[in-house]
C-alpha positions as semicolon CSV with decimal commas, in nm:
position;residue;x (nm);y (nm);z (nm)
1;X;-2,354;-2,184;0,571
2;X;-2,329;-1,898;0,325
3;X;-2,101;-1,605;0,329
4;X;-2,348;-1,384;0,414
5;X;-2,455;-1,605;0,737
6;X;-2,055;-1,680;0,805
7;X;-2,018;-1,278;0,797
8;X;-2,310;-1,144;0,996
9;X;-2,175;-1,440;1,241
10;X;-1,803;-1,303;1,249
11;X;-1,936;-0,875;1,261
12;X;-2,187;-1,000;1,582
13;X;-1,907;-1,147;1,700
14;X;-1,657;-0,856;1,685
15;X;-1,941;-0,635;1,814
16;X;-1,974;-0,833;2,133
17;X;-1,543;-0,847;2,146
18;X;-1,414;-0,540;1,979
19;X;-1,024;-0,555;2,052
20;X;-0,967;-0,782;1,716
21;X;-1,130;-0,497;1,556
22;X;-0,940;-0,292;1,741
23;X;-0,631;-0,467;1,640
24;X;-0,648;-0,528;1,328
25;X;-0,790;-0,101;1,277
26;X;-0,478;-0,014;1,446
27;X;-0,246;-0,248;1,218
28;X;-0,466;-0,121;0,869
29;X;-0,353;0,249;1,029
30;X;0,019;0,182;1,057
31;X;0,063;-0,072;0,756
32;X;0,153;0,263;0,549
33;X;0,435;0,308;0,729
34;X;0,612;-0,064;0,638
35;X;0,508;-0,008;0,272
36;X;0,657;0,328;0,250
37;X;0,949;0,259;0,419
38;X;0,987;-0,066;0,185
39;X;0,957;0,142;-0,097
40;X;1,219;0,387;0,047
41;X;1,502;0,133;0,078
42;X;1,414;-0,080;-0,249
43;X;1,469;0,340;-0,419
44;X;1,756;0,374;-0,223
45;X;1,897;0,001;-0,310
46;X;1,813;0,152;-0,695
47;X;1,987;0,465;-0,703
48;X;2,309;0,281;-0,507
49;X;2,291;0,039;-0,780
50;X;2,271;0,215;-1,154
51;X;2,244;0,604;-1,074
52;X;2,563;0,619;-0,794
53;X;2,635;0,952;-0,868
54;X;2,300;1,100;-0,772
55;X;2,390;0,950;-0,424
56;X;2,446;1,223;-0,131
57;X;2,757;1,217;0,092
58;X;2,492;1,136;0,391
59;X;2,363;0,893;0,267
60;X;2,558;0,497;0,393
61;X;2,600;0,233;0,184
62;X;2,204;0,045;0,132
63;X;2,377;-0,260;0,078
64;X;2,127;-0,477;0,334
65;X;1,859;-0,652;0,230
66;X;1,613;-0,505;0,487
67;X;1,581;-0,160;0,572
68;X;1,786;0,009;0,848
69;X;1,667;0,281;1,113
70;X;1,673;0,557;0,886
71;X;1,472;0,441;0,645
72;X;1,220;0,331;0,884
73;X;1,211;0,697;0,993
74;X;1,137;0,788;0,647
75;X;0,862;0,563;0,662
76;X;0,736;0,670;0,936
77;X;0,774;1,082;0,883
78;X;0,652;1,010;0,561
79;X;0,338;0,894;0,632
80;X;0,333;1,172;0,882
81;X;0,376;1,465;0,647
82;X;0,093;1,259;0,446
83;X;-0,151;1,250;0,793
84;X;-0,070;1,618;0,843
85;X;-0,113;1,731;0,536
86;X;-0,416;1,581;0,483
87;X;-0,528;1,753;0,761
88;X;-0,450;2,085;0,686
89;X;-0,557;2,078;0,337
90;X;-0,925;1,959;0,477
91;X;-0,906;2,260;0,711
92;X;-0,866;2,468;0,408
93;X;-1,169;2,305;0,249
94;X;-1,326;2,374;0,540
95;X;-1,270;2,761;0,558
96;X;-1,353;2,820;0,195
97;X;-1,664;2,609;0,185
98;X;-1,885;2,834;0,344
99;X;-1,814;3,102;0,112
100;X;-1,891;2,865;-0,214
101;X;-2,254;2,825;-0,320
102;X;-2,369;2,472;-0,261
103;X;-2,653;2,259;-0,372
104;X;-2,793;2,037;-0,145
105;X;-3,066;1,914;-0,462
106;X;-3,057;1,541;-0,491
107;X;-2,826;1,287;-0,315
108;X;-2,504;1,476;-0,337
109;X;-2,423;1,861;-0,294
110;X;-2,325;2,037;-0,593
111;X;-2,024;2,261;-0,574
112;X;-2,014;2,537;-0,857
113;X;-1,664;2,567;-0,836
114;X;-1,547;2,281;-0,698
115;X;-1,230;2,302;-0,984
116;X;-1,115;2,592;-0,763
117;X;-1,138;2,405;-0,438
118;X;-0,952;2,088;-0,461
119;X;-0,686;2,296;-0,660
120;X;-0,656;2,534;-0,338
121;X;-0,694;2,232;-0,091
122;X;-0,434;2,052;-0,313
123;X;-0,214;2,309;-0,322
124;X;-0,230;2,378;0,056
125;X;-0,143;1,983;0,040
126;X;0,147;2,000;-0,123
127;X;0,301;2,348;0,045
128;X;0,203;2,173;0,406
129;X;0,428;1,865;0,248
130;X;0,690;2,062;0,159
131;X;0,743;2,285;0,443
132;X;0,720;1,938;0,636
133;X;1,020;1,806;0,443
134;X;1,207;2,113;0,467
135;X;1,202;2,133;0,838
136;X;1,323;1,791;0,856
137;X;1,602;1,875;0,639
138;X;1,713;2,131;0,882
139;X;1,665;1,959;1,187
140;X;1,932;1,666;1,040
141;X;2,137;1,944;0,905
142;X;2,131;2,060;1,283
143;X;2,212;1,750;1,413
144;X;2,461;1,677;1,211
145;X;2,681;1,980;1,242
146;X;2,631;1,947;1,639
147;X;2,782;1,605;1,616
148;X;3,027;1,664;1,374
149;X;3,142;1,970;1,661
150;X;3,169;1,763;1,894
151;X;3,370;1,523;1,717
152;X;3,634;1,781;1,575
153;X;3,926;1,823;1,775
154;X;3,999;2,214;1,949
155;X;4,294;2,323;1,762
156;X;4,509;2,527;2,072
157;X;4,548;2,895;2,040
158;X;4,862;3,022;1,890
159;X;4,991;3,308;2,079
160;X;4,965;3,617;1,888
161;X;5,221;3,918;1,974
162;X;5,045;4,185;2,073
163;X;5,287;4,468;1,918
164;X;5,264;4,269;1,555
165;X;4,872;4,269;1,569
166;X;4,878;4,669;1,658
167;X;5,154;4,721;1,365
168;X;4,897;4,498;1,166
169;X;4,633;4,739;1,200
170;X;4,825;5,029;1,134
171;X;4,951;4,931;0,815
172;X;4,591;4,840;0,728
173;X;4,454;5,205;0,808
174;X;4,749;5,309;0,598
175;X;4,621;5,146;0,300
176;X;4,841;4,877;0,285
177;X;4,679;4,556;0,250
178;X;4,920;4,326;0,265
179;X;4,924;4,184;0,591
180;X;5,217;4,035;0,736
181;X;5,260;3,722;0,942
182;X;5,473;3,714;1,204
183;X;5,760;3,481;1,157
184;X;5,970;3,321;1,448
């Protein structure tokens, strides 16, 4: 049988049973997400390797061979950012095509300045991207001091003298800024 035959076979075939094309659409839509966070470790495994000092404190010690949960979060808020920024940059194309001047002569539309487009949608790419990162950066940053609260021990409140705290602020309405601590 030839490959044409063997292929029209197999596509009638996955017309009549679409969940292996189902499957395997779904799989080719999250395989980005292994390669990126792949790519993310083997940097990481890099930059712990000959560049240590470009390292952040947050950062643990890459020393695995496969990658842990953060960098599968990478992976996946990386592709993400990528999906979303995709999108917004085509809504952008969308709003400004109307107001370009387009040729519909011939088998493809001509765009006069099509330069200035994809430099607008590309740009609205890469500020969408950014903004992405930088809210994830804040969110850990968030997270991070919350647990790092709640992990500090409450220091108990010293008792303060009440007449040493008013002589305190006299002195400092006086103009004298040396502030003395009460000794015991």
């Amino acid at each position: 049988m030839r490959a044409t035959g063997l292929f029209g076979l197999r596509l009638s075939e996955m017309i009549e049973r679409p969940e292996p094309f189902l499957f395997f659409g779904i799989l080719a839509l999250l395989s980005p997400i292994v390669w990126i966070t792949l790519c993310h470790h083997l940097v990481h495994l890099a930059i712990a390797r000959y560049l240590p000092s470009l390292r952040s404190g947050e950062m643990g010690d890459p020393v695995k061979t496969w990658p842990d949960l953060m960098s599968w979060w990478d992976g996946l808020y990386g592709w993400m950012v990528a999906a979303l920024s995709t999108m917004v940059s085509l809504g952008v194309f969308v709003l400004f095509l109307p107001s370009m001047e387009v040729d519909f002569v011939g088998d493809r539309p001509y765009l006069e300045s099509s330069d200035a487009i994809a430099s607008v949608a590309g740009s609205a790419w890469l500020i969408c991207a950014a903004y992405l990162y930088q809210l994830e950066t804040l969110v850990q940053q968030r997270i991070r001091a919350a647990s790092q609260a709640q992990t500090m021990p409450k220091s108990p409140k010293a008792s303060v003298n009440t007449p040493d705290v008013e002589l305190n602020r006299l002195r400092t309405q006086m103009g004298l800024t040396t502030i003395k601590k009460y000794k015991r």
